[in-house]
Coordinates of C-alpha atoms in Angstrom, one line a residue:
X116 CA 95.9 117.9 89.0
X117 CA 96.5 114.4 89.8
X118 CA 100.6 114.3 90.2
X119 CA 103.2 115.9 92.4
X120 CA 106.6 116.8 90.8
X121 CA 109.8 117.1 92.5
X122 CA 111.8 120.3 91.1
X123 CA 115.6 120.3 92.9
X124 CA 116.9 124.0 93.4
X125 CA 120.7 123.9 94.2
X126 CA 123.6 123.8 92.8
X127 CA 124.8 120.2 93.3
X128 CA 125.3 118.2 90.2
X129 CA 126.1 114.7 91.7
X130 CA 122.5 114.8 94.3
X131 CA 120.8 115.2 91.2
X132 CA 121.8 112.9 89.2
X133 CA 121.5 110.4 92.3
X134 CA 117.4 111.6 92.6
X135 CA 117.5 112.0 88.7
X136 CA 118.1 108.3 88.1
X137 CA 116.1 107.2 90.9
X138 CA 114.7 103.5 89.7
X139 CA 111.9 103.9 92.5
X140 CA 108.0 103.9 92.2
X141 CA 107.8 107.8 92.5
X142 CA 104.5 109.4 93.5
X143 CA 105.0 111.7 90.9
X144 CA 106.1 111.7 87.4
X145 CA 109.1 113.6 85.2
X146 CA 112.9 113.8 85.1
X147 CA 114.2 115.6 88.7
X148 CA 117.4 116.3 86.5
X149 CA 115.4 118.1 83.4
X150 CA 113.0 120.0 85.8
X151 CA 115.1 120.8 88.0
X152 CA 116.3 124.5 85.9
X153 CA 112.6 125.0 84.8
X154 CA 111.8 127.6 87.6
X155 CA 115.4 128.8 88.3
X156 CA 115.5 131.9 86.1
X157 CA 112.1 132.9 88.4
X158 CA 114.3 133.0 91.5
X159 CA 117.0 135.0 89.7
X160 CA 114.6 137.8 87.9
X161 CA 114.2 141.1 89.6
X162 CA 117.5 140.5 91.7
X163 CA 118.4 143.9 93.5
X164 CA 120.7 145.9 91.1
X165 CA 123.2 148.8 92.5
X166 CA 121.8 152.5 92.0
X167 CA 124.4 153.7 94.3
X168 CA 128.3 154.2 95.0
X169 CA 130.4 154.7 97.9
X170 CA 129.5 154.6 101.7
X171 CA 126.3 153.6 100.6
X172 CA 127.0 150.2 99.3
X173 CA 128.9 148.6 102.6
X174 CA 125.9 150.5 104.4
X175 CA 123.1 148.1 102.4
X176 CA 123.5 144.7 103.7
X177 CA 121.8 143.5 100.7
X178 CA 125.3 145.1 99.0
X179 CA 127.7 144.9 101.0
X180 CA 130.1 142.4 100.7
X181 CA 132.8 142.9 103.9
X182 CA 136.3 142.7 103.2
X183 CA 136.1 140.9 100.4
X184 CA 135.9 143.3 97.4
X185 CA 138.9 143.5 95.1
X186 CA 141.1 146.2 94.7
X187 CA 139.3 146.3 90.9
X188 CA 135.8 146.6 92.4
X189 CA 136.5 149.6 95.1
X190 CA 137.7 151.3 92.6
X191 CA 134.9 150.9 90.3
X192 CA 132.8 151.3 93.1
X193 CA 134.0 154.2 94.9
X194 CA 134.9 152.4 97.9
X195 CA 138.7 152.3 97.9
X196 CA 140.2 153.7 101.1
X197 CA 136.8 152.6 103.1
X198 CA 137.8 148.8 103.8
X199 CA 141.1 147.6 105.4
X200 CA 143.4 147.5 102.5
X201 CA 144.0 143.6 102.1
X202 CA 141.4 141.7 100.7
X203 CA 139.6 138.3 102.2
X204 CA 137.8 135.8 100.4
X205 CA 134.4 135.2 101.6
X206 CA 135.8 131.8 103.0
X207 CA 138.3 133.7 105.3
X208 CA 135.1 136.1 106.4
X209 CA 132.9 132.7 107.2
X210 CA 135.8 131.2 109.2
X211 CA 135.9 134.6 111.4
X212 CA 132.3 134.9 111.8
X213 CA 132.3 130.9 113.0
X214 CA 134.8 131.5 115.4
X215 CA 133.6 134.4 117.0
X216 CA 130.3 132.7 117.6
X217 CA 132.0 129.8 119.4
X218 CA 134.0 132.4 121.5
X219 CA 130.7 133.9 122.9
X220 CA 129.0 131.9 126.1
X221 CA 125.5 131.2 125.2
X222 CA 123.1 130.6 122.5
X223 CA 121.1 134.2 122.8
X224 CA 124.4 136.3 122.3
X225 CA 125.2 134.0 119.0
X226 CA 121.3 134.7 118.0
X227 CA 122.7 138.4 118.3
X228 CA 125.2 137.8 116.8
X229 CA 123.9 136.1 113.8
X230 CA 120.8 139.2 113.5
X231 CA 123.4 141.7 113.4
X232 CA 125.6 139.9 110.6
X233 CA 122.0 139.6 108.8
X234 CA 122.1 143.8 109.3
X235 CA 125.5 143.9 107.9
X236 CA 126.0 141.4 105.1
X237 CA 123.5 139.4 104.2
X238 CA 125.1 137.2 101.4
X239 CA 127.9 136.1 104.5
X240 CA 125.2 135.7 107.0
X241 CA 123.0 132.8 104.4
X242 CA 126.8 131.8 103.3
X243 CA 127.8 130.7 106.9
X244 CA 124.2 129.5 107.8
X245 CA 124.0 126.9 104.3
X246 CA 127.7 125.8 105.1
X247 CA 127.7 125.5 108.8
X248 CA 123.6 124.3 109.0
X249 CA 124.3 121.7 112.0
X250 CA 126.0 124.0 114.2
X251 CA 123.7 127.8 113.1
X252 CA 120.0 125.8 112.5
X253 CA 119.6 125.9 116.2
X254 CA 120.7 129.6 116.8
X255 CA 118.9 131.0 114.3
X256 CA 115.6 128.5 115.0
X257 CA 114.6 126.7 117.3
X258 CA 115.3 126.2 120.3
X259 CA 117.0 129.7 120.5
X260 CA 114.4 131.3 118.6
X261 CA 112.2 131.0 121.6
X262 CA 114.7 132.6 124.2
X263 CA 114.7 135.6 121.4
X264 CA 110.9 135.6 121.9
X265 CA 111.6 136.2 125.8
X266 CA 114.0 138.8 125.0
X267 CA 112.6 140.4 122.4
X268 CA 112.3 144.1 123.6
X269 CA 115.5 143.9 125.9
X270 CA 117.1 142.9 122.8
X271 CA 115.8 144.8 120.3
X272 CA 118.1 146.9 118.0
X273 CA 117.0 147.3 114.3
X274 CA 113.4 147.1 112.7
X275 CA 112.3 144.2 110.4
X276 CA 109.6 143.2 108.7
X277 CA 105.9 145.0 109.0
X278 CA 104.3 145.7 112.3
X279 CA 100.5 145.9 111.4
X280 CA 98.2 146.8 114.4
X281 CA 94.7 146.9 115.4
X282 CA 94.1 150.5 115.3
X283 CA 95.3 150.0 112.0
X284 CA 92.3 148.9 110.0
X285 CA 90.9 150.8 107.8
X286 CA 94.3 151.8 106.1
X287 CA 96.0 148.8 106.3
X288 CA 96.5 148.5 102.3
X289 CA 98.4 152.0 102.6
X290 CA 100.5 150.9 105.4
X291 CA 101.6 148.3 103.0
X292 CA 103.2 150.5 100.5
X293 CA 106.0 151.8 102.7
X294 CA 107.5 148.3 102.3
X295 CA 110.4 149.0 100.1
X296 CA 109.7 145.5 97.9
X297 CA 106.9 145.5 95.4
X298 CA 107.6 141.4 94.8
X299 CA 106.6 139.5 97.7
X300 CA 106.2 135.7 97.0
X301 CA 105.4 134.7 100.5
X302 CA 104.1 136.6 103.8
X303 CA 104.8 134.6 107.1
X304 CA 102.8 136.1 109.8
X305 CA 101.8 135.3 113.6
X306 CA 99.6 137.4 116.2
X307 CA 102.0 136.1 118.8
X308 CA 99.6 134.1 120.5
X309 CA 101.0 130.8 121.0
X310 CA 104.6 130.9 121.0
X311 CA 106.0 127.6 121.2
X312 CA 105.6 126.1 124.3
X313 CA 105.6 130.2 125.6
X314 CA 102.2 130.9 125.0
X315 CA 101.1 135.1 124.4
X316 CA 104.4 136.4 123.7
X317 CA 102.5 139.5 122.1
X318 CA 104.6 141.6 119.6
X319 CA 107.6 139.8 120.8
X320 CA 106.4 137.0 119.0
X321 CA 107.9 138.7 115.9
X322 CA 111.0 137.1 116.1
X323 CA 109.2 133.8 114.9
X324 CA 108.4 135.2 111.5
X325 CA 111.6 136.6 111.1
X326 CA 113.6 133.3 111.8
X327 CA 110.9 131.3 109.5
X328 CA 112.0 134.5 106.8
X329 CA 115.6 133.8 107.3
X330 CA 114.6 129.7 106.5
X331 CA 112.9 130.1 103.0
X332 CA 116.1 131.5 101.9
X333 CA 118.8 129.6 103.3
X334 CA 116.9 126.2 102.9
X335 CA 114.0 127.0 100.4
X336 CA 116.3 129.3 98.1
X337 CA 113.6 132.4 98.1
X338 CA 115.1 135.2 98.0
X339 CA 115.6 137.5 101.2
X340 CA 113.6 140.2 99.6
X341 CA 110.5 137.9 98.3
X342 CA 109.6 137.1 101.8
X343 CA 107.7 139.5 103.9
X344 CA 107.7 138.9 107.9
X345 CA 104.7 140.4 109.6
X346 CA 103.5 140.9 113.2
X347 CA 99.9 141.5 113.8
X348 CA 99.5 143.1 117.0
X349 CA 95.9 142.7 118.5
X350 CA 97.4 143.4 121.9
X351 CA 98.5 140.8 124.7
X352 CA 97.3 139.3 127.3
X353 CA 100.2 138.7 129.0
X354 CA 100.3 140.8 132.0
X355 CA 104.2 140.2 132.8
X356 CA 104.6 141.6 128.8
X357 CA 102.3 145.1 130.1
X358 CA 104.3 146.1 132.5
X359 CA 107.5 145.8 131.2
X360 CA 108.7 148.6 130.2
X361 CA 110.9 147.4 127.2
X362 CA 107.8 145.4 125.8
X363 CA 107.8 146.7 122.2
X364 CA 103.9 145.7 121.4
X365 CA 100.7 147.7 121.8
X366 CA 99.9 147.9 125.6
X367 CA 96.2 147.0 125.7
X368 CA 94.4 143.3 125.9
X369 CA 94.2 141.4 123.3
X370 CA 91.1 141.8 120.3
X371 CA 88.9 138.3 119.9
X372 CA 85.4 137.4 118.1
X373 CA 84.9 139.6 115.7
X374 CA 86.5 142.4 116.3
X375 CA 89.9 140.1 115.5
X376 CA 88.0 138.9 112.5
X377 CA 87.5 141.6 110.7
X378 CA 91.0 142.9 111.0
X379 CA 92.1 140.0 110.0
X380 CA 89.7 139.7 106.6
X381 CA 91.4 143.3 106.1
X382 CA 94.7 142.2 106.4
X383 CA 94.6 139.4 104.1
X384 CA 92.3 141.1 101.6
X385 CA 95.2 144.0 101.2
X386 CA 97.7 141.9 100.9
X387 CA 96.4 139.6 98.4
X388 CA 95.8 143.3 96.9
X389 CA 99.2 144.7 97.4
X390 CA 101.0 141.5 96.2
X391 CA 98.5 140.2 94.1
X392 CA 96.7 136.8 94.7
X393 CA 99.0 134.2 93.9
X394 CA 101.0 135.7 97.4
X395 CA 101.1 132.4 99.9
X396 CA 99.9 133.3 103.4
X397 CA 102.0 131.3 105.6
X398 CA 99.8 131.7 109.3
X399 CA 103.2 130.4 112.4
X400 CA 102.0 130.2 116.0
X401 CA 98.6 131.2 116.6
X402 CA 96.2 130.2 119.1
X403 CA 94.6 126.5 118.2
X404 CA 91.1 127.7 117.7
X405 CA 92.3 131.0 115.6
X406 CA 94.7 129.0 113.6
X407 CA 91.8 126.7 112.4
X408 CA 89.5 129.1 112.0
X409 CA 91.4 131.0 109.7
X410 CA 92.7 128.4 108.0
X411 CA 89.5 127.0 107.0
X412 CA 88.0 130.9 106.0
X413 CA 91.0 131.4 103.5
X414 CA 92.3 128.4 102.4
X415 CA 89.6 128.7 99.0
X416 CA 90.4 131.4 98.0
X417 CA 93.6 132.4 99.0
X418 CA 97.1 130.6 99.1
X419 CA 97.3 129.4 102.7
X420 CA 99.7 127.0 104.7
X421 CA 99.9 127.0 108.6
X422 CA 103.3 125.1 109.3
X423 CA 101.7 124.2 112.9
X424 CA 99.2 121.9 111.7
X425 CA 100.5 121.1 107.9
X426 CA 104.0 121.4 108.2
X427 CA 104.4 119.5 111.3
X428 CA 102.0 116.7 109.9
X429 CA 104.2 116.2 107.2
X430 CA 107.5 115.5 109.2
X431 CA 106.0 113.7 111.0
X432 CA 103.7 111.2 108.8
X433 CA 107.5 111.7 106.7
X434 CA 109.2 110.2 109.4
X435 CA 106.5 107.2 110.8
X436 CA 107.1 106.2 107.4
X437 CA 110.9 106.2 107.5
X438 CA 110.2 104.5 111.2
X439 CA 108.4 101.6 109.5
X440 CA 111.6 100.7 107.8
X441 CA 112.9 99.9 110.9
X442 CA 110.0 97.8 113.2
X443 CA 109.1 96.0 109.8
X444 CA 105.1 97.2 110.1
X445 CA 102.7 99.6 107.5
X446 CA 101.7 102.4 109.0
X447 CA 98.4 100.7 109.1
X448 CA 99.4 98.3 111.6
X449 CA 100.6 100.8 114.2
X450 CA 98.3 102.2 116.8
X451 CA 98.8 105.9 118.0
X452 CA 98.2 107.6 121.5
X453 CA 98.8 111.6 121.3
X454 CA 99.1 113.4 124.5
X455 CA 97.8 116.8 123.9
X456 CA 95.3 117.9 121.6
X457 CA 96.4 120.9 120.0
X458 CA 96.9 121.7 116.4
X459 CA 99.9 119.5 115.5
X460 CA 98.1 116.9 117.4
X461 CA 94.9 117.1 115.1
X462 CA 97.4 117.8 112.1
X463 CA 99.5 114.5 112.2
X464 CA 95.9 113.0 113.1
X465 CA 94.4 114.0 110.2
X466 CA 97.5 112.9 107.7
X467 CA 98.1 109.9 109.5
X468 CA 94.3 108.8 108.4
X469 CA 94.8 109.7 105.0
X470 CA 98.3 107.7 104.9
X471 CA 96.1 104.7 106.8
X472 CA 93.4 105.2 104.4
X473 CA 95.7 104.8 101.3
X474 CA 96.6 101.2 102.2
X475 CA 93.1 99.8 101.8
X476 CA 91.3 100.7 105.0
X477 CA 88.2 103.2 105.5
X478 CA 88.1 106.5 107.3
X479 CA 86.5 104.8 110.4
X480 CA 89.2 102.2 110.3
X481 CA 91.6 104.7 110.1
X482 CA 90.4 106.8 112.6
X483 CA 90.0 103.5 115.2
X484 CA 94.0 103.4 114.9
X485 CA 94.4 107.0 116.6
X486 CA 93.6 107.9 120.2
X487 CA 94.0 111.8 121.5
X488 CA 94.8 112.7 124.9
X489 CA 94.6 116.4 126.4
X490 CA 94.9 118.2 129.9
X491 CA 91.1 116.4 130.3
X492 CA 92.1 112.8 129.2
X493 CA 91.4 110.8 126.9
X494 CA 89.1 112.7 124.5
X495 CA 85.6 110.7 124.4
X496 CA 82.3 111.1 122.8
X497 CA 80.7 112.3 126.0
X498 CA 82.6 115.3 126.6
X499 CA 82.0 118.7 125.1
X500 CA 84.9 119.3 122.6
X501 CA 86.2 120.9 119.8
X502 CA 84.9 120.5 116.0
X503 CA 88.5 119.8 115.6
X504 CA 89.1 117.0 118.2
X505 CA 85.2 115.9 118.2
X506 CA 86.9 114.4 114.9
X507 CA 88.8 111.8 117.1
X508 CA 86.5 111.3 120.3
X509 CA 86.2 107.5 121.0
X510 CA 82.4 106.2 121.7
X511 CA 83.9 102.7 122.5
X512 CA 86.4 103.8 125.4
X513 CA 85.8 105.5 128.9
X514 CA 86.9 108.9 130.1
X515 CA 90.8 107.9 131.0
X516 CA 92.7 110.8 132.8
X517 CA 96.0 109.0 133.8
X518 CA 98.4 108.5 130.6
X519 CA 99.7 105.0 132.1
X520 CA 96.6 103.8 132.7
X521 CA 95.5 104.4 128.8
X522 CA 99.3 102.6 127.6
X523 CA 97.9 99.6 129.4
X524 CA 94.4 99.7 127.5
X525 CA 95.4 101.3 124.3
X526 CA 98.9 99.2 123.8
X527 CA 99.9 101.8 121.7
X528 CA 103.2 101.7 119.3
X529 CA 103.8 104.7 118.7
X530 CA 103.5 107.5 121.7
X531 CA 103.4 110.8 120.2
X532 CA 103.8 114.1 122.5
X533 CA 103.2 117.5 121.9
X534 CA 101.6 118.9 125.3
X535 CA 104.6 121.1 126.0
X536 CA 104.8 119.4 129.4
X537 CA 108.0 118.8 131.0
X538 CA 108.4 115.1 132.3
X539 CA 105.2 113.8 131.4
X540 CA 106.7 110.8 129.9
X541 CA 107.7 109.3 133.5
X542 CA 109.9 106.2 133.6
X543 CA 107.1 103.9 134.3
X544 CA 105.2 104.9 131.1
X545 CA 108.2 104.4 129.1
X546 CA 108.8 101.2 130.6
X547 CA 105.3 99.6 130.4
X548 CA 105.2 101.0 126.4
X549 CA 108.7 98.8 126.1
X550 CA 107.4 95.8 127.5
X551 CA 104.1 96.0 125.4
X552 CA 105.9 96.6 122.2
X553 CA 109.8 95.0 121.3
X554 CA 110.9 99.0 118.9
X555 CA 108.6 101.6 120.5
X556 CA 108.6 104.7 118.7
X557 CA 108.7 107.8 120.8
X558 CA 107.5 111.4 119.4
X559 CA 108.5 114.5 121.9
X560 CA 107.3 117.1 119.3
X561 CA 108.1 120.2 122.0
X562 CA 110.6 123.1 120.0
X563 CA 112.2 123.6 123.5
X564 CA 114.2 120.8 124.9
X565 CA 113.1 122.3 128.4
X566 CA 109.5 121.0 128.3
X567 CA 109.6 118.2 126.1
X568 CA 107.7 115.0 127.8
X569 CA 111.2 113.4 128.2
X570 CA 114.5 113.4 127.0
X571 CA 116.1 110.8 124.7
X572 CA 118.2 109.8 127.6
X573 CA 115.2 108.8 129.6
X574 CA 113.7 107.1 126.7
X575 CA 116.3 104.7 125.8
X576 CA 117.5 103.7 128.8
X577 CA 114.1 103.1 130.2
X578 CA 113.3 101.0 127.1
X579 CA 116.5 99.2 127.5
X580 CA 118.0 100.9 124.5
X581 CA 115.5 99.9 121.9
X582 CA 113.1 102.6 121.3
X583 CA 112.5 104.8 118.3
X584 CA 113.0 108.2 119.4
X585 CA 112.6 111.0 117.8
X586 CA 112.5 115.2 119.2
X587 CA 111.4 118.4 117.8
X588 CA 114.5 120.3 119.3
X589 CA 117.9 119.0 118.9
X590 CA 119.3 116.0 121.2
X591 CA 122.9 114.9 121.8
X592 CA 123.8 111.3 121.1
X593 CA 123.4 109.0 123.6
X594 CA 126.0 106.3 124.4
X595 CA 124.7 102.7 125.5
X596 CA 126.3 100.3 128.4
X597 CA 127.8 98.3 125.3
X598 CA 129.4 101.4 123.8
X599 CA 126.8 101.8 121.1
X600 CA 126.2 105.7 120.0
X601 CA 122.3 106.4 119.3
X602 CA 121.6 109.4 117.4
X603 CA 118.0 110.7 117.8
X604 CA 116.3 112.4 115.2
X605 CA 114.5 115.5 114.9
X606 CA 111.2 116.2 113.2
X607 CA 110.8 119.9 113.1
X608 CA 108.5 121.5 110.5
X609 CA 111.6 123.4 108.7
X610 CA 112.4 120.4 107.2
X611 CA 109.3 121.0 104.9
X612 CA 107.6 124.0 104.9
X613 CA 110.5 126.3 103.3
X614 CA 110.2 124.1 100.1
X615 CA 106.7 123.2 100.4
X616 CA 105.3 126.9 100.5
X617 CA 107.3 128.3 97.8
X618 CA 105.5 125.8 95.5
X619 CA 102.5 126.6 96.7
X620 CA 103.3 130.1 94.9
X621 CA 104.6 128.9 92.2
X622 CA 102.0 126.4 91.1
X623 CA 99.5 128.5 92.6
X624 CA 97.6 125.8 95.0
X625 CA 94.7 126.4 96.6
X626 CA 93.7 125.0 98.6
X627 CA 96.4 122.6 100.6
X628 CA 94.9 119.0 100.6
X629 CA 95.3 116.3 102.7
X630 CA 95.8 114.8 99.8
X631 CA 98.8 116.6 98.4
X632 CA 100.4 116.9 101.7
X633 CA 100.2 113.2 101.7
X634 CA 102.2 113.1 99.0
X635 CA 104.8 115.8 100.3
X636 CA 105.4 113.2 103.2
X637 CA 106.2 110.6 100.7
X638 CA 108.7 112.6 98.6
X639 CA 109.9 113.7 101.8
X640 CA 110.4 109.7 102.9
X641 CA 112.1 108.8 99.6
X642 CA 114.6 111.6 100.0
X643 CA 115.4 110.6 103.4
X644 CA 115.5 106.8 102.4
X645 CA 118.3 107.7 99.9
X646 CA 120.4 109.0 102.8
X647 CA 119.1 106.3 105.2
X648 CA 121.6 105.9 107.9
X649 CA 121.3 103.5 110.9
X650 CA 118.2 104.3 113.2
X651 CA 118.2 107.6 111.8
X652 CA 114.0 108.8 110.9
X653 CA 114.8 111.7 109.2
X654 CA 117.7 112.4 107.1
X655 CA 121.2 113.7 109.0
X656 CA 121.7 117.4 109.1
X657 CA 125.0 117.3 107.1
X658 CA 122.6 116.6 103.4
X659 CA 120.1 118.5 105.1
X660 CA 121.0 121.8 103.5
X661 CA 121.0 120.2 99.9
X662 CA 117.6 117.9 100.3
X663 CA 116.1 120.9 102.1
X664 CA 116.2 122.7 98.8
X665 CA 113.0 120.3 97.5
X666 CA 109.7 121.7 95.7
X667 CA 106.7 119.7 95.6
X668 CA 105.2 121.4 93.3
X669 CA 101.7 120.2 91.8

C-alpha cells in the first residue's frame, strides 16, 4: 500500500488527456486516462429505476424532470396534460432557475431557493450547481450555509436526512431501517456543536451535513442517494436555541463523558451494521476535544475522515505548496505562527510536519518550524494543555500573550488564522509581518467573512500590495493604486474532501494517514499547478467543477 492513484470521474475528454499525458514526477503511478472508467460502472449500478406513473413521477424529485419531458415521454409516462404543453430543454429550465435567484435580495432566500429546487427536481438543481459553481458554491456552502444554521427552524419546511437522538439508544439500528436507501457509501454527521465560527447551533446544525451531502454529488460525483446526512442530537446548550420556540432540536442540555460516548459507540456500530463496514464516517463540526476523541477511537476500525482537521489540512498544506511557487522557498524554509489552536490549527500542524519532514529534516526540526497561538498565547511547555496542542508547546520560548509582540520574535512567513476572531489581524501586525518578510503569506481560514482576522483589503494594502493572501470564504478582487486586479484565493475544505472520502470507500482505507493525506495535498498541488494562474494558490473556480471530480484512491 505504498502508492496513491489519481482516478478522474467526469466527462471531459480534453482535461484528461491534459492529466493523462502529464510528463511530471507523479506521487503515484498509472495512466489517469486508462483508470479513469475503472470505478465508473460502481457509480452508475443500482441507479433508481421508475416503479410508478403519473402524478407520482413529477411528485419524486429524484424523477421529475420539469418542463422538459417530450410529448413522446408524457405519453409513455402518463403525464400528458399535467405539464404546460410546450416543452423546454433543461438549458431553458437552468437559465430560469439562475435568473430568479439573481432577482431575489439576499443570499438566505437563494439558499431557499436552491433547497426547494433540490425538493422538486433534483437532476436541475446539481445541473445549475456544476454549471454555475462560482456563482451557487457560496449559496449552497459556505458562507450562507452558516446563516441557514441561524435560521434553521424559522426556515424549516421539508425533512432530510436522519435525526438520531439521545433517547434513542438502545434502538438506534432499527431507527435506521426507515431510511428508504439500503446503499449508503458515505454518512456525514455533526452533533452541532461547533458550527463554524457559531459555536452550539444544536439540531440546527443539520443544515451542515446536508450542504456537505449536496457537495459529494455535485463535486465528488456520489450519487444523491449514496450519501446519508445525519444529525445527532445530544441536546444544546445554547440557551437562546431553548427558548425559541421554532428551535427544531431536543429541548434539554447537552449529554458529555460517557453518557455521549456510548451513544455514540452505538451509533457508529449500527451503522457500520446497517451499511456494512466499508460505510465512511465523515465526523463535520464537532467540538475540538470530541472531534479528536472520536477520531482517534474509530479511525482502526472503521472508515473515518473529519474534514475539520484532515480536510482543511490538506488545502491548506495543497496550497503552501502552490504558495512556494511564488516566494521561491521549500516549505522547509518557511516558519509558521497559527493564531488559534483548534482542530484545523493542529491539523495543518500536523501535515505541515510531515510535508517538512519529507524534505530531509526530523520530526523535532519540523516541529521547531511551527508556533501555535490560542485565546492564552503562545502555547508553552509550562502551561497545562491539551494532548493535542502539548504536541506543539515550545520549551525554548516564554509565555507571549500579544500576537505583535510574537511577529517580532517569531519573524514568521507565513501567518495562519483560524480563531474566528474578527480583526485580529490589526494593521500594525500586517505591517510589521511585511517589513520582516518581502511576499508574506496570509491564511484567514474563518468560513464566514464576518469574523475572519482581516479582510484581503486590509491585507494588501497594509503590505503595500505584496502579500499572499488567501481566505476560507470567498473575497472580491481587490484593485491596486497602479490599476493592478488581485484575486485572493480560497482554501476551503470542499475542495478535497468530496473526492477524498469517496475513495476512502472505495479502496476501503483505514485508517487515514498523515501519510496519505500528504500525498492528497500533492495531487491536489499538481492539479492546481496545471491551471496555475497569476498569484492564484488554489486553482480558479471556473475548472473547479472538473478538477474537483479527483479520487485519490490508494
Amino acid at each position: 500500500m505504498d502508492h496513491f492513484f489519481a482516478v478522474v470521474l467526469f466527462p471531459n475528454s480534453e482535461l484528461l488527456r491534459v492529466l493523462g499525458n502529464l510528463k511530471l514526477s507523479l506521487p503515484f503511478s498509472g495512466n489517469l486516462l486508462d483508470m479513469s472508467c475503472r470505478y465508473i460502472p460502481s457509480l452508475i449500478r443500482n441507479a433508481p429505476r421508475l416503479k410508478t406513473r403519473g402524478i407520482e413521477i413529477l411528485r419524486d424529485p429524484r424523477t421529475n424532470k420539469g418542463s422538459s419531458y417530450t410529448l413522446h415521454e408524457r405519453q409513455l409516462l402518463g403525464i400528458h396534460g399535467l405539464l404546460p404543453p410546450n416543452p423546454q430543454n433543461q438549458d431553458v429550465e437552468e437559465q430560469r432557475v439562475i435568473s430568479n435567484l439573481y432577482q431575489l435580495d439576499d443570499n438566505l432566500s437563494r439558499y431557499m431557493m436552491l433547497m426547494s429546487l433540490q425538493d422538486l427536481n433534483e437532476k436541475l438543481f446539481y445541473r445549475t450547481i456544476r454549471t454555475h459553481l462560482e456563482y451557487c458554491l457560496p449559496l449552497i456552502y459556505t458562507p450562507t450555509v452558516g446563516l441557514a444554521c441561524l435560521n434553521f427552524g424559522f426556515v424549516f419546511r421539508r425533512p432530510r436526512g436522519i435525526y438520531i437522538t439521545i433517547q434513542d439508544r438502545g434502538h438506534i439500528f432499527t431507527l435506521l431501517k426507515n431510511w428508504p436507501a439500503d446503499t449508503i457509501k458515505t454518512v456525514v454527521m455533526t452533533d452541532g456543536e461547533r458550527i463554524l465560527g457559531f459555536g452550539d447551533m444544536g439540531a440546527n446544525g443539520m443544515a451542515i451535513p446536508l450542504s456537505k451531502a449536496v457537495l459529494y454529488t455535485a463535486l465528488g460525483g456520489l450519487q444523491p442517494y449514496h450519501c446519508l446526512p445525519v444529525m445527532l442530537d445530544v441536546g444544546t446548550n445554547n440557551e437562546k436555541l431553548l427558548e425559541d420556540e421554532f428551535y427544531v432540536g431536543l429541548r434539554r442540555k447537552r449529554a458529555t463523558g460517557e453518557e455521549y460516548i456510548s451513544f455514540m459507540d452505538e451509533v457508529v456500530e449500527s451503522l457500520s451494521a446497517h451499511y456494512g463496514p466499508n460505510v465512511c464516517l465523515h465526523f463535520a463540526d464537532f467540538k475540538n476535544s470530541n472531534a479528536f476523541q472520536l477520531l482517534e477511537r474509530y479511525r482502526s476500525n472503521y472508515i473515518t475522515f473529519n474534514d475539520d482537521i484532515q480536510g482543511s489540512a490538506v488545502v491548506i498544506v495543497s496550497g503552501l505548496m502552490t504558495a512556494s511557487r511564488v516566494t521561491q522557498k521549500k516549505i522547509s524554509q518557511n516558519s509558521y505562527l497559527f493564531y488559534g489552536g483548534g482542530g484545523a490549527s493542529i491539523g495543518i500542524a500536523r501535515l505541515l510536519v510531515q510535508a517538512i519532514m519529507e524534505e530531509g529534516f526530523s520530526e523535532d526540526e519540523a516541529k521547531s518550524r511551527i508556533f501555535i497561538m490560542d485565546s492564552k498565547g503562545l502555547i508553552v511547555t509550562s502551561r497545562e494543555l491539551s494532548s493535542a496542542k502539548s504536541e506543539f508547546a515550545r520549551s525554548d520560548y516564554p509565555q507571549i500573550d500579544s500576537l505583535l509582540e510574537a511577529i517580532r520574535l517569531i519573524r514568521p512567513s507565513v501567518l495562519i488564522g483560524a480563531s474566528g476572531q474578527s480583526g485580529a489581524f490589526t494593521r500594525d501586525i500586517l505591517r510589521e509581518l511585511s517589513t520582516i518578510h518581502k511576499t508574506p503569506i496570509i491564511f484567514v481560514l474563518s468560513n464566514q467573512s464576518n469574523l475572519g482576522e482581516c479582510t484581503s483589503q486590509m491585507a494588501y494594502k497594509a503590505t503595500e500590495w505584496r502579500c499572499i493572501f488567501v481566505s476560507g470564504s470567498s473575497s472580491e478582487p481587490v484593485r491596486t493604486p497602479d490599476d493592478r486586479l488581485l484575486k485572493p484565493s480560497q482554501g476551503n475544505n470542499c475542495y478535497v474532501f468530496p473526492s477524498l472520502v469517496n475513495a476512502l470507500s472505495l479502496a476501503v482505507i483505514r485508517p487515514l494517514t498523515y501519510k496519505l493525506l500528504l500525498t492528497t495535498a500533492k495531487v491536489n498541488y499538481i492539479i492546481t499547478c496545471c491551471f496555475f494562474l497569476s498569484n492564484l494558490v488554489f486553482f480558479v473556480k471556473k475548472k473547479s467543477n472538473k478538477l474537483l471530480c479527483i479520487l485519490n484512491l490508494l
